[in-house]
Short mmCIF file of C-alpha atoms in Angstrom, two decimals:
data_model
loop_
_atom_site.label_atom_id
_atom_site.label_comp_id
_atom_site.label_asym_id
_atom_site.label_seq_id
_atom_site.Cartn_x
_atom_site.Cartn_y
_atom_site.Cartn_z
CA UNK A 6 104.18 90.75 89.31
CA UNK A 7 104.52 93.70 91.72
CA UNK A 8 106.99 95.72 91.14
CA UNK A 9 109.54 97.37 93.78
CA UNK A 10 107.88 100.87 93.65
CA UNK A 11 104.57 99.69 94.59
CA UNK A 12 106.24 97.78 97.35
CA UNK A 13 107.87 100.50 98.62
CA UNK A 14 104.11 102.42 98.81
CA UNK A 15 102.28 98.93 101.06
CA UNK A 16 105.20 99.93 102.93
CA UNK A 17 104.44 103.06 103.86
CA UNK A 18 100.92 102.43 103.88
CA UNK A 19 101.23 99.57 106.46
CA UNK A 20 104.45 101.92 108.70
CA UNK A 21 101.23 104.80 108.30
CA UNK A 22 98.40 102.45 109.95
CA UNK A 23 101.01 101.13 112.42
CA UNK A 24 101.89 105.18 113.48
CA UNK A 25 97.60 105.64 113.77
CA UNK A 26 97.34 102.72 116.05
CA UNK A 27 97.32 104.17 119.72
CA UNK A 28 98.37 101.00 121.68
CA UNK A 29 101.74 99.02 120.54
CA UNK A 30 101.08 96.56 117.34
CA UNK A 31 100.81 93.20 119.00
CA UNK A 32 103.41 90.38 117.78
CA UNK A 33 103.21 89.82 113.96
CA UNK A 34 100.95 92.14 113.41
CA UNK A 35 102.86 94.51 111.03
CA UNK A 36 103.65 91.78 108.50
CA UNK A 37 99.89 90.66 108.63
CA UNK A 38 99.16 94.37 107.86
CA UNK A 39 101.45 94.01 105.08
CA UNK A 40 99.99 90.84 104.06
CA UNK A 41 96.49 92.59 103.49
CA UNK A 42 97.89 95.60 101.56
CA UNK A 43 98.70 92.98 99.07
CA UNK A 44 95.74 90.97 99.35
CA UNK A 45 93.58 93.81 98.35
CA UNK A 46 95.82 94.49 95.52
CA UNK A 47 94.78 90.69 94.34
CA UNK A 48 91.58 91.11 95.10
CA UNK A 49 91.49 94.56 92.70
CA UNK A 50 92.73 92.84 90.11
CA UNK A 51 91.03 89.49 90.34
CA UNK A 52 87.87 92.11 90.19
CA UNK A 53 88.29 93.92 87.04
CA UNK A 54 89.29 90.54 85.15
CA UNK A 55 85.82 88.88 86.53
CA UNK A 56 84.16 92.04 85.36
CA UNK A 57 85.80 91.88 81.59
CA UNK A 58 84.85 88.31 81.88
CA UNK A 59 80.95 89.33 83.20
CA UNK A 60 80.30 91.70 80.14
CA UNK A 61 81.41 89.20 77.47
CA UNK A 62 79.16 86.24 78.43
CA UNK A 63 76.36 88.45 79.00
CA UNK A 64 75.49 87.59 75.44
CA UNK A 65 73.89 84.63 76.68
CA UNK A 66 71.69 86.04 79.28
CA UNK A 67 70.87 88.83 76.67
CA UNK A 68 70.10 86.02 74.31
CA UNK A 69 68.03 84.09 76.85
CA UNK A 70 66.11 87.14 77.96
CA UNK A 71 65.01 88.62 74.72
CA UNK A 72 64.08 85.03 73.72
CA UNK A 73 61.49 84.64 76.59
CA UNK A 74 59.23 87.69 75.93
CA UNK A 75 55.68 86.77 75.27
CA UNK A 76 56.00 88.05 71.66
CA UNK A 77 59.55 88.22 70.79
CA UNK A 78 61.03 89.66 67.58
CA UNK A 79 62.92 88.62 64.93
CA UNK A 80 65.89 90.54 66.24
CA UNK A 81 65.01 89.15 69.84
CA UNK A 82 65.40 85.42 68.24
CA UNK A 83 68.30 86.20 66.49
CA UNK A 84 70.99 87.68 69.45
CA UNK A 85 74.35 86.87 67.87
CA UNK A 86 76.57 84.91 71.15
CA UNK A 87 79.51 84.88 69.47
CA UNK A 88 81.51 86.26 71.82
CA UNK A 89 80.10 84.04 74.80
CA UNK A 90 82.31 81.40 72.85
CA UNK A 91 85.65 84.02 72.63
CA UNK A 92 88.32 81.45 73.26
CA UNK A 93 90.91 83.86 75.09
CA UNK A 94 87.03 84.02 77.46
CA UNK A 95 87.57 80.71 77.85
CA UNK A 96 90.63 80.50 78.80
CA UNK A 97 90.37 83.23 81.47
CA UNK A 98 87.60 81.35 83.20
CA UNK A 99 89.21 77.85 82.82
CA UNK A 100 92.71 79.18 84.92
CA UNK A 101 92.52 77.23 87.73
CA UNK A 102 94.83 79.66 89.73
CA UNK A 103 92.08 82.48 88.79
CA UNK A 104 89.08 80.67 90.04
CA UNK A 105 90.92 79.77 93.11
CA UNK A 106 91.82 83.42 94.14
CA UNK A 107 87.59 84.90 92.91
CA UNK A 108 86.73 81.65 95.21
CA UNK A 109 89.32 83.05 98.03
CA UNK A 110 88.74 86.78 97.37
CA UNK A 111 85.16 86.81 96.92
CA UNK A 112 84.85 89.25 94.72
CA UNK A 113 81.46 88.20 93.81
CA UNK A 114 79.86 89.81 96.25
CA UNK A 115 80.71 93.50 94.93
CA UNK A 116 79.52 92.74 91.05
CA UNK A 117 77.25 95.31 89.72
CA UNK A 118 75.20 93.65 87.55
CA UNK A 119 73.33 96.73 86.29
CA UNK A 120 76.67 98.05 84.97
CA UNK A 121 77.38 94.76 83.32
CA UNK A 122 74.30 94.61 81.80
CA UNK A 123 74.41 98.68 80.56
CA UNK A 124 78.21 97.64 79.58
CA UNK A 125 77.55 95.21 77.49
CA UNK A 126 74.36 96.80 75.79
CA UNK A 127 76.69 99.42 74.41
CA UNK A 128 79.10 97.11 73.29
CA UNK A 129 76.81 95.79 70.84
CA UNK A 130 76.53 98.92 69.30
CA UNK A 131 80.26 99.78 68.80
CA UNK A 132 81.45 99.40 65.14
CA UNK A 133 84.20 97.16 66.90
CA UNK A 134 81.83 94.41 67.96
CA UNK A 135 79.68 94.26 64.78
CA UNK A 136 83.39 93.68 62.92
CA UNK A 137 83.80 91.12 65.52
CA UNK A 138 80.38 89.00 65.02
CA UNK A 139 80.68 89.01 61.45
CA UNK A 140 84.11 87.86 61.43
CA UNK A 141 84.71 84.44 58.75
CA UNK A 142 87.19 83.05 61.51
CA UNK A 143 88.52 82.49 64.99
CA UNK A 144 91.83 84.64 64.96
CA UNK A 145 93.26 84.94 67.77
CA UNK A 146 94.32 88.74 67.34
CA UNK A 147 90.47 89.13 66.89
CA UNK A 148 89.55 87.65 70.35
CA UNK A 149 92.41 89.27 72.09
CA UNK A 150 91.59 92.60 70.19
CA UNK A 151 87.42 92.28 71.62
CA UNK A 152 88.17 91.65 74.96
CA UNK A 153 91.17 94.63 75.33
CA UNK A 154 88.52 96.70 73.54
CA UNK A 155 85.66 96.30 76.34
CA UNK A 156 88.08 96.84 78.86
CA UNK A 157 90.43 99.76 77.34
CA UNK A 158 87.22 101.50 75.80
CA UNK A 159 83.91 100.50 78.17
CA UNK A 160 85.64 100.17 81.50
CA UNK A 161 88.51 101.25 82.24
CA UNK A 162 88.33 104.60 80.05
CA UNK A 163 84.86 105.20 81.65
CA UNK A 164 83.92 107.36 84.88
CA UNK A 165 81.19 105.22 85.82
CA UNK A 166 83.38 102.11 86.22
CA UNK A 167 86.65 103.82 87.45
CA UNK A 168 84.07 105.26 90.10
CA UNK A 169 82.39 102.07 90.81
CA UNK A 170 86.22 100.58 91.34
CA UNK A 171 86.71 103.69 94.19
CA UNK A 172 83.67 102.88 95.54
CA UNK A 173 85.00 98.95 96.60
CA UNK A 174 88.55 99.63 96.65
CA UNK A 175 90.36 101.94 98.87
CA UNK A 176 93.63 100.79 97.01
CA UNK A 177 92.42 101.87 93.46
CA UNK A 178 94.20 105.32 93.18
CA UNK A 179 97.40 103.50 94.21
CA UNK A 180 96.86 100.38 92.49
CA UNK A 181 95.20 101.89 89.54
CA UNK A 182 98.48 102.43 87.09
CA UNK A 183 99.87 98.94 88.18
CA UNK A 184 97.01 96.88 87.96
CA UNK A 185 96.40 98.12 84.89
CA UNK A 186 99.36 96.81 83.20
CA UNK A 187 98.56 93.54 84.92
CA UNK A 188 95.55 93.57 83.03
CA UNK A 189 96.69 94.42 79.68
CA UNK A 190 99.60 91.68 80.22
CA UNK A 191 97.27 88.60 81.47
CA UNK A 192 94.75 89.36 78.46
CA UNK A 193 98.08 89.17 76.00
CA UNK A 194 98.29 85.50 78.06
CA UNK A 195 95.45 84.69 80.39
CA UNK A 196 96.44 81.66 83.08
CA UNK A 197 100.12 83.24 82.70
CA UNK A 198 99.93 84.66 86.59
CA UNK A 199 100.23 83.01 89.72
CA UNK A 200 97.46 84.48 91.31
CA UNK A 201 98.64 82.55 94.95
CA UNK A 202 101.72 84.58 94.86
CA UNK A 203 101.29 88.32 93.56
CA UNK A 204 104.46 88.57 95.44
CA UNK A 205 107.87 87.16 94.29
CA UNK A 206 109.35 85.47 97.76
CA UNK A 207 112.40 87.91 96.84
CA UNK A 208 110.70 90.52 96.50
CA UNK A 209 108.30 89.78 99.68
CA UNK A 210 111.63 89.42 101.62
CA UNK A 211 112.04 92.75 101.14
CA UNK A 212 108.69 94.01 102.29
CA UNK A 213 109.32 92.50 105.25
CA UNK A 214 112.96 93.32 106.15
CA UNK A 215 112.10 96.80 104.79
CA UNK A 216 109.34 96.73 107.30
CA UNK A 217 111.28 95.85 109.94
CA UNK A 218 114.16 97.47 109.29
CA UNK A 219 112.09 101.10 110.11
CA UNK A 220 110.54 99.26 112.86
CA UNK A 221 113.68 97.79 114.47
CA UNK A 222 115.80 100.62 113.74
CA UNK A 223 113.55 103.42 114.77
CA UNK A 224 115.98 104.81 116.87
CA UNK A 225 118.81 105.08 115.00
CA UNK A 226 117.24 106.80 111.93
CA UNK A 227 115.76 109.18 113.92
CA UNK A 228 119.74 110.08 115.21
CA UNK A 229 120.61 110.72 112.04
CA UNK A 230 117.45 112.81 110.86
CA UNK A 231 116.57 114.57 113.44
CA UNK A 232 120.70 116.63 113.30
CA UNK A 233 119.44 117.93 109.61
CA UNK A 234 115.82 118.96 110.48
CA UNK A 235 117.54 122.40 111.69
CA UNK A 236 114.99 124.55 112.94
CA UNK A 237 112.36 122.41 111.93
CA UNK A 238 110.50 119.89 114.72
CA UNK A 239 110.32 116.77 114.64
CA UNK A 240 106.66 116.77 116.23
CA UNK A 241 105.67 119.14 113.33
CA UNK A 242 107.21 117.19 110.51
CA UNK A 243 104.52 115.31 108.56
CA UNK A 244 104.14 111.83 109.65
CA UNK A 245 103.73 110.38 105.96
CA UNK A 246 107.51 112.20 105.37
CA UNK A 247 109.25 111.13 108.61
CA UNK A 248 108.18 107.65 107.33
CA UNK A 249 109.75 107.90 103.93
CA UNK A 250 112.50 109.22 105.28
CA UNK A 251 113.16 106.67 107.71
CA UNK A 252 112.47 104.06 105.24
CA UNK A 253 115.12 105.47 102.87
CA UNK A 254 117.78 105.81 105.88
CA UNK A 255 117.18 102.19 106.15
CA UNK A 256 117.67 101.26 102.82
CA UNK A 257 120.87 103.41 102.86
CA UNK A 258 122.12 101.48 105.72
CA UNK A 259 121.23 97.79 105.07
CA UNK A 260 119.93 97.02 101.75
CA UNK A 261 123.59 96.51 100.00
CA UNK A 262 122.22 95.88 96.55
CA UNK A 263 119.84 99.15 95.81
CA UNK A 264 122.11 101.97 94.95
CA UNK A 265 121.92 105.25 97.01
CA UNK A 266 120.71 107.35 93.89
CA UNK A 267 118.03 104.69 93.53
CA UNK A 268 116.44 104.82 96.79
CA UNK A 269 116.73 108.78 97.14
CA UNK A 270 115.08 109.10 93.85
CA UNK A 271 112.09 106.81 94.79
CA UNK A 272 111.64 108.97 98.01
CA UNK A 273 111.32 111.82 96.54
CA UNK A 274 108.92 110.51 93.60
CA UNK A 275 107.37 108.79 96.43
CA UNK A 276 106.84 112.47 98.58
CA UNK A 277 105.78 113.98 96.13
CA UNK A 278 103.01 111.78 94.81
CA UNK A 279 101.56 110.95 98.94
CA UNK A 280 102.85 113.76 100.64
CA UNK A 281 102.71 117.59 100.54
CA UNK A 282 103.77 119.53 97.40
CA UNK A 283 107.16 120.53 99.37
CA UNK A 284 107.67 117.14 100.78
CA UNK A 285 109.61 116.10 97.47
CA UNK A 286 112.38 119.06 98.18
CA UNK A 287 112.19 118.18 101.83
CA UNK A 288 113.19 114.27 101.99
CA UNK A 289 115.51 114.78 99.05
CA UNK A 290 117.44 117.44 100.87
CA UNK A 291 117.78 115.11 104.50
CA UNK A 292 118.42 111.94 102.45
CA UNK A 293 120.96 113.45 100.71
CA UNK A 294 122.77 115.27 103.05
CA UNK A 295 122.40 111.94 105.12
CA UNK A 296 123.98 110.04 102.00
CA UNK A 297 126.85 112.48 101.63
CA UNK A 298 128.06 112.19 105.41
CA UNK A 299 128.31 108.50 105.48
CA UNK A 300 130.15 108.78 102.22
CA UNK A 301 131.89 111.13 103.82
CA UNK A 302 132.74 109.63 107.28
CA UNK A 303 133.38 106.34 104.94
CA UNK A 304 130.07 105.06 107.03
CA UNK A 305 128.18 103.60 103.28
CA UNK A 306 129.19 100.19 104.46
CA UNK A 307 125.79 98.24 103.63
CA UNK A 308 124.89 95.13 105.31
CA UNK A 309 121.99 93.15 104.68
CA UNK A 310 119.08 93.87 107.47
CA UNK A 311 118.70 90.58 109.77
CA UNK A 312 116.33 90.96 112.36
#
């Protein structure tokens, strides 16, 4: 579900915390710092489907509340529920794997229910939902279609929920673009995600031996950087680019099946978007002057990192 890119950034997000820290990380602790990076990416997710889930059955409490005035209207009698009863709803909050990570995760705890309750008071007033309530039939491009709209149109597309998200979630400006298209893809098929494993174990062996890798082979990166830093010092350098660099030395070295002009490319992408503005220009220049000696020297030999 996560995708190589984004692993690359819990990298350098956990290599970051790890460089704050001012007494040595104790054994296992760099994985377990890993470990939480994706947790919270879970829990982000897990969130915003609990929300989407909130909004729609908030018919019923609508219904129930309007029906218990002490003089209640016509209108107040006559709430339609329909979508309380959407069966793609249903089958969000019957996925056992779901439940078990909102159990796990929490996420409970940070609901606003004021925002729920404003959300789903203008969602009775969109065009989309009255189309929706009056609707003959079940389709299921109709129930898909009403709960992408709340999301796409009253949540996500909103400042006051994209600032609520900030608010809870340190991750969201990384995580935003990502679990976004998680979103979209488990309302297309909700209980299609393992929500105990947001992580293929390929693609967690990575994290870790890319972890490591910078880690373990501190030294040795740093010999080969430090000759192309010219009149620049190392002390001066900043820390978020000395990671990526050393993290793409690494991957140059001992990660056999990523081609060079991959992981360059992702560095740079990856300076640019964390770093400074001239952090893209920088890293590509020392990773690919770095590149083009070991091709050089015939040194590209790429073994797989074992710690």
């Amino acid at each position: 579900m996560i995708s190589r890119r984004i692993i690359r950034v819990k990298v350098m997000q956990t290599l970051y915390a790890l460089d704050s820290f001012t007494q040595p990380s104790k054994p296992g602790e760099p994985v377990r710092l890993l470990q939480k990076q994706f947790d919270q990416t879970r829990q982000l997710l897990t969130y915003i489907l609990h929300f989407i889930t909130e909004v729609a059955r908030y018919a019923e409490t609508d219904a129930r509340n309007r029906a218990s005035k002490h003089l209640p209207s016509a209108a107040d009698l006559e709430v339609n529920t329909r979508i309380a009863g959407n069966q793609l709803l249903w089958k969000i909050l019957e996925d056992t794997s779901l439940k078990a990570a909102l159990e796990d995760d929490k996420v409970e705890r940070f609901l606003d229910k004021e925002l729920v309750r404003k959300t789903y008071l203008e969602l009775v007033t969109t065009p989309e939902y009255e189309l929706y309530i009056h609707a003959e039939s079940r389709e299921y491009k109709q129930e898909k279609a009403i709960l992408e709209f709340i999301y796409t149109n009253l949540l996500i597309g909103r400042e006051e929920f994209t600032s609520h998200l900030e608010e809870i979630f340190n991750n969201w400006d990384d995580d935003c673009e990502m679990v976004h298209q998680l979103v979209q893809q488990y309302l297309a098929k909700p209980g299609s995600f393992n929500f105990q494993q947001m992580v293929s174990p390929e693609k967690m062996d990575f994290a870790k031996s890319l972890l490591n890798a910078v880690l373990d082979k501190g030294d040795i990166t740093l010999e080969m950087i430090k000759p192309k830093l010219k009149n620049w010092d190392p002390e001066r350098i900043a820390t978020l680019d000395m990671i990526l660099m050393q993290m793409g030395v690494c991957e140059l070295l001992y990660f056999e099946t990523i081609p060079p002009k991959v992981t360059i490319n992702e560095y740079i992408d990856l300076a640019k978007e964390y770093s400074t503005p001239q952090s893209g220009q920088f890293v590509n220049g020392i990773l690919d002057n770095i590149h083009k000696d070991l091709v050089r020297d015939n040194k590209l030999h790429k073994v797989s990192f074992k710690k």
